[in-house]
Short mmCIF file of C-alpha atoms and ligand atoms in Angstrom, two decimals:
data_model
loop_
_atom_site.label_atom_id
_atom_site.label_comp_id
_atom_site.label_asym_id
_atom_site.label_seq_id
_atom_site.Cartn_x
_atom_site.Cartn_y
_atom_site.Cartn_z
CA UNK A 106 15.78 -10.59 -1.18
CA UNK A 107 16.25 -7.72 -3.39
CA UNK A 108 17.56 -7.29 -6.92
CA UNK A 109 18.64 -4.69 -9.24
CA UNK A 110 17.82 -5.58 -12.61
CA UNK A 111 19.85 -3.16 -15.48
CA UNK A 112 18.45 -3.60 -18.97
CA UNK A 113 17.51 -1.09 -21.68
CA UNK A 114 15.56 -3.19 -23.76
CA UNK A 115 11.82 -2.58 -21.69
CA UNK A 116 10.45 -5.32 -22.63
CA UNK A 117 12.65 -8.05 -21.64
CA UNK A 118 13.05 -5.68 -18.25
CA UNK A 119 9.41 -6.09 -18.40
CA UNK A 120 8.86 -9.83 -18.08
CA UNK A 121 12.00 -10.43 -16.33
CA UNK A 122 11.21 -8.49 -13.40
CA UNK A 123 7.56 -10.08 -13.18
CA UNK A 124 9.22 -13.49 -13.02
CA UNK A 125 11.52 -12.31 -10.57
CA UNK A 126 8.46 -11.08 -8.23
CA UNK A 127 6.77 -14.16 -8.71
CA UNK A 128 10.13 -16.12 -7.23
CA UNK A 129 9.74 -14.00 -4.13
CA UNK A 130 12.22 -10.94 -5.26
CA UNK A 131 11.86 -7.45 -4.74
CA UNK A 132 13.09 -6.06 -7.97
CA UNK A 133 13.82 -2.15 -8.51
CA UNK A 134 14.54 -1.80 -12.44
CA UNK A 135 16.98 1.01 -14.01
CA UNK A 136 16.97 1.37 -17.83
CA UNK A 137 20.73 2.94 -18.65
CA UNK A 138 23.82 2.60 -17.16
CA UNK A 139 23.81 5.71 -15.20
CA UNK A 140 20.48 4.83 -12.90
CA UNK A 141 21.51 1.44 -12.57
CA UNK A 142 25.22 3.03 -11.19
CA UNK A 143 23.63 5.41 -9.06
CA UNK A 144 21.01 2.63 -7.44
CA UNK A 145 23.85 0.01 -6.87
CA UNK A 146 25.63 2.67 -5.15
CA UNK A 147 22.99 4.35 -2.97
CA UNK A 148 20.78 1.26 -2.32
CA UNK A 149 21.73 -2.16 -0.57
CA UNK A 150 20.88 -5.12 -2.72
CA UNK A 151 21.54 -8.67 -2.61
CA UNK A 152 22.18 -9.46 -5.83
CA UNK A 153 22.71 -7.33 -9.73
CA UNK A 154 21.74 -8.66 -12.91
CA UNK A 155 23.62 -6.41 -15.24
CA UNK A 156 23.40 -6.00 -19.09
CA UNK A 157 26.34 -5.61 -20.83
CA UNK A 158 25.36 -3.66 -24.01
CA UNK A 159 23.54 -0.06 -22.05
CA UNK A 160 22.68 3.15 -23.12
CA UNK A 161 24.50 6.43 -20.90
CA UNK A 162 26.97 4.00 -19.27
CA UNK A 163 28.26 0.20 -20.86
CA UNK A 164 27.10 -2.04 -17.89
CA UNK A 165 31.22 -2.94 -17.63
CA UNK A 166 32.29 0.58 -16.76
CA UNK A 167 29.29 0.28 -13.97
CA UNK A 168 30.52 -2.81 -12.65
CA UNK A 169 34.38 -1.50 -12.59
CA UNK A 170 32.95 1.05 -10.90
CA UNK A 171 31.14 -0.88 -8.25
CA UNK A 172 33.69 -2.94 -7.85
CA UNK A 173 36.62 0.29 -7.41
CA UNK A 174 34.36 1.54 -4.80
CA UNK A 175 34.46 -2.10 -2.92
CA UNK A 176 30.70 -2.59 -3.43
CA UNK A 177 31.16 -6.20 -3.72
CA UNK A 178 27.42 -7.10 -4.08
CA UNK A 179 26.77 -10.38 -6.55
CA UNK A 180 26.25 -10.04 -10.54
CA UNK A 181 25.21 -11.85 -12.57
CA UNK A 182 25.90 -10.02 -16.32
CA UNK A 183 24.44 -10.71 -19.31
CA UNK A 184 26.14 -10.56 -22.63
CA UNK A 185 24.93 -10.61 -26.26
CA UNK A 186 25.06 -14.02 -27.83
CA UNK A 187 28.24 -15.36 -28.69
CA UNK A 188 30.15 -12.57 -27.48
CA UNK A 189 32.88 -14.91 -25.64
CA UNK A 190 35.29 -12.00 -25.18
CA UNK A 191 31.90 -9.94 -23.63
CA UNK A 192 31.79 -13.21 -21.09
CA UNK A 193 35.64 -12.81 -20.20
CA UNK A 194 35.90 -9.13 -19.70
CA UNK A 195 32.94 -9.36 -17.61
CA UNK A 196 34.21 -11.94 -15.51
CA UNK A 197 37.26 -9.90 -15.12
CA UNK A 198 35.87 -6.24 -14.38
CA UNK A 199 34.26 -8.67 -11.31
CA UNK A 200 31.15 -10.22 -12.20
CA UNK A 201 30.16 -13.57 -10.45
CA UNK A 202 28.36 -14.96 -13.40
CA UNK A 203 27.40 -14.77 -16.64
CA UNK A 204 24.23 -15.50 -19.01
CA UNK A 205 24.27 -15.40 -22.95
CA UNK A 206 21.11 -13.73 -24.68
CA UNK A 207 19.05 -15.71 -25.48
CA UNK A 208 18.55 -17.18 -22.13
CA UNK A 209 15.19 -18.88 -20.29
CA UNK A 210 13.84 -17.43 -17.39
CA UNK A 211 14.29 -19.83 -15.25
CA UNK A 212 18.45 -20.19 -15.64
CA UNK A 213 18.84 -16.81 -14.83
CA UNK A 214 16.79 -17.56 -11.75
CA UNK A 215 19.03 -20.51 -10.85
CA UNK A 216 22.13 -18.54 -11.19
CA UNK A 217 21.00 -15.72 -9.03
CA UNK A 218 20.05 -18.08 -6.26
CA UNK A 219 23.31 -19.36 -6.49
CA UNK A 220 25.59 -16.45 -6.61
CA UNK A 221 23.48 -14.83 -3.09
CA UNK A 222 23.85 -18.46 -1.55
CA UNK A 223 27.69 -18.65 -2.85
CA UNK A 224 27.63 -14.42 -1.15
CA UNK A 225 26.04 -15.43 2.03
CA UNK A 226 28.28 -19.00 2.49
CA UNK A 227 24.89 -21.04 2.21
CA UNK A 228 24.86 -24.48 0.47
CA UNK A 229 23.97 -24.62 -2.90
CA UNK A 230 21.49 -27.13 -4.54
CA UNK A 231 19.80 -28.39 -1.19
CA UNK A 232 17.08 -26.09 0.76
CA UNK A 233 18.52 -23.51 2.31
CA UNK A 234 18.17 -24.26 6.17
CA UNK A 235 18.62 -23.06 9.76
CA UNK A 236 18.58 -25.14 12.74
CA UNK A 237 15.37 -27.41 12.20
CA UNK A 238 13.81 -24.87 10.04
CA UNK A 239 13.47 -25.74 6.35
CA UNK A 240 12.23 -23.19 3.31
CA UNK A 241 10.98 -24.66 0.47
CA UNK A 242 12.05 -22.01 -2.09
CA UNK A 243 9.65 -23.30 -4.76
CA UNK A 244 6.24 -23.69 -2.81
CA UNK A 245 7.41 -20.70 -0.66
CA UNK A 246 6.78 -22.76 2.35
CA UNK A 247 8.26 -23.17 5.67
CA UNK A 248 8.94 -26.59 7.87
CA UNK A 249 9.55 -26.62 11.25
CA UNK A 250 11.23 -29.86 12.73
CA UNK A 251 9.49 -32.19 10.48
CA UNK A 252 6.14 -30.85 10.84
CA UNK A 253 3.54 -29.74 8.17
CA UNK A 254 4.54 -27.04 5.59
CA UNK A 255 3.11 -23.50 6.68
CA UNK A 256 2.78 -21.37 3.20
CA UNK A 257 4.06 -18.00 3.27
CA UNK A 258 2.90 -14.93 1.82
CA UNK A 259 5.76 -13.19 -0.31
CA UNK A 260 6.80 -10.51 2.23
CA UNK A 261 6.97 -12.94 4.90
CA UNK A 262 8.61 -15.55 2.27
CA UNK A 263 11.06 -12.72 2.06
CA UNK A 264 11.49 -11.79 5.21
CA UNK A 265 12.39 -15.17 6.42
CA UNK A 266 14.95 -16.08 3.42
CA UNK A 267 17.18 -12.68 4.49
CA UNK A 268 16.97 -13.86 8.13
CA UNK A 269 17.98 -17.56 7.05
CA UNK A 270 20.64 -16.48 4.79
CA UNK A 271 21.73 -14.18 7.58
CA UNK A 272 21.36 -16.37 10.29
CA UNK A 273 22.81 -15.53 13.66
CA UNK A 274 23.23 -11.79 12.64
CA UNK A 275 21.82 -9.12 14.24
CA UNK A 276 19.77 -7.26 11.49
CA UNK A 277 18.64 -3.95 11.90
CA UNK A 278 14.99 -2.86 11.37
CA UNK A 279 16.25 -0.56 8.40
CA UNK A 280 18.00 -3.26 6.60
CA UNK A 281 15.64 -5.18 6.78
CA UNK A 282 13.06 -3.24 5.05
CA UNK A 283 15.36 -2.09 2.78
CA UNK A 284 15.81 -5.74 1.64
CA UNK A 285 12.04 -6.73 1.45
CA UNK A 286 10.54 -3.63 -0.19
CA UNK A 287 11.52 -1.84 -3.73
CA UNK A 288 13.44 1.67 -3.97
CA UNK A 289 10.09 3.42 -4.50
CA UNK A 290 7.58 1.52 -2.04
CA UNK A 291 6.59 3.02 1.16
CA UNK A 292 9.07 1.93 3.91
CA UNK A 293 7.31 1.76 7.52
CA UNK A 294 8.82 -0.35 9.99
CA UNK A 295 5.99 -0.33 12.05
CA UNK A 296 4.84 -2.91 9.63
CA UNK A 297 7.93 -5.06 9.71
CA UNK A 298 6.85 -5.56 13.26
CA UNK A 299 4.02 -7.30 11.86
CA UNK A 300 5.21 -9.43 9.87
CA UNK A 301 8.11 -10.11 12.23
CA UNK A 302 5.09 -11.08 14.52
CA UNK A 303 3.17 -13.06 11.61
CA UNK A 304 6.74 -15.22 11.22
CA UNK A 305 7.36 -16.11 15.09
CA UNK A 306 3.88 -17.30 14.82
CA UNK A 307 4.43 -19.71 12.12
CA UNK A 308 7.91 -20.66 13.01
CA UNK A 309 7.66 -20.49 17.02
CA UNK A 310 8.14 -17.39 19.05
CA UNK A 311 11.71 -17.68 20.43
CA UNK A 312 13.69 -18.19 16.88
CA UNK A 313 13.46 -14.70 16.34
CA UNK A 314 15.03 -12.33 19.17
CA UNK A 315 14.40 -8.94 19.58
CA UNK A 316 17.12 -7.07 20.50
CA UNK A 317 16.39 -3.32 21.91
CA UNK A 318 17.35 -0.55 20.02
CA UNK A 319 19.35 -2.95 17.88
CA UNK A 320 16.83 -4.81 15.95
CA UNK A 321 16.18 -8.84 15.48
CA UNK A 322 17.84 -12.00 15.28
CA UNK A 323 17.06 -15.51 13.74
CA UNK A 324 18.92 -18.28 16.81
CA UNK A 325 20.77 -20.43 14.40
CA UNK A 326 19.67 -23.08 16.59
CA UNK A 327 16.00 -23.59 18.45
CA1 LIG B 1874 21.13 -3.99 -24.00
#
């Protein structure tokens, strides 16, 4: 899964990103309104979280933007505190939620998760699942048909959440990297192979196809 994060004030770009890596997202971080315009437009992400109150470009004139191009990825925008009519115009230009500053870490992360499960038409509030295959978001663990929890390192954790949340799709082995590594990281896809491989190992070899020329597959069902 990977985020844009827009916010001018460093710090708080800082610390949010670093809990966002540690809940398994690749986060690429722009620090005025133009950047963060320019990466939502060039770049495929799977979710925005959008400041309000930016330098070069107010973060609503961004999202209008987005929005006027059809770029319908979720946002989650974040307003100054007690700025109801911030909350409402943001809501309007398009957003998909909202967070007031101050706000704890961990709300923000509960709204993102819910506005890319509301995006890709999985559940909210249960683990996300496919078949017999279970994630366990918060241990980053996998569970095959009732058996023992296999951990996951955070590419593969990664990996398998934008197969599960795009199950039955045929992903190609560009999008794919472009959803587990940042804007700036060095893209091979001779290593997603490998951790394509590493994940059929720990969730059985069949679940996910290969499809010539095309790229792979999760079955939605075993
Ligand atoms: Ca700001």
């Amino acid at each position: 899964m990977r985020v844009l994060l827009v916010e001018d004030d460093e710090t708080l770009r800082e610390n949010l990103a670093a809990a966002l890596r540690g809940a398994g997202y690749v986060v690429d971080g722009a620090g005025d309104g133009v950047e963060g315009q320019y990466l939502g437009e060039v770049e495929d992400y799977d979710a925005v979280i959008l400041d309000l109150g930016l330098p070069e470009r107010p973060g609503l004139e961004v999202l209008k933007h987005w929005r006027a191009q059809g770029n319908d990825v979720p946002v989650v925008v974040l307003t100054a505190r007690d700025a109801w009519h911030e909350r409402v115009d943001g809501l309007k230009a398009g957003a998909d939620d909202y967070l007031g500053k101050p706000f704890h870490t961990e709300e923000l992360l509960a709204r993102l998760d819910a506005v890319i499960r509301r995006a890709s038409g999985a559940n909210r509030g249960v683990r996300l699942s496919v078949g017999d295959l279970e994630l366990d978001e918060d241990h980053q663990q996998v569970r095959v048909a009732g058996g023992e929890p296999q951990p996951l390192t955070a590419t593969e954790f990664r990996l398998l959440k934008y197969f599960m949340l795009n199950a039955g799709k045929i992903l190609s082995k560009q999008r794919l990297v472009e959803h587990i590594y940042a804007y700036d990281a060095d893209r091979d896809s001779n290593v997603l192979e490998v951790y394509v491989r590493r994940l059929r190992a720990k969730i059985g070899k069949e679940r996910i196809e290969t499809l010539r020329g095309q790229g792979y597959r999760l079955r939605e069902r075993p």
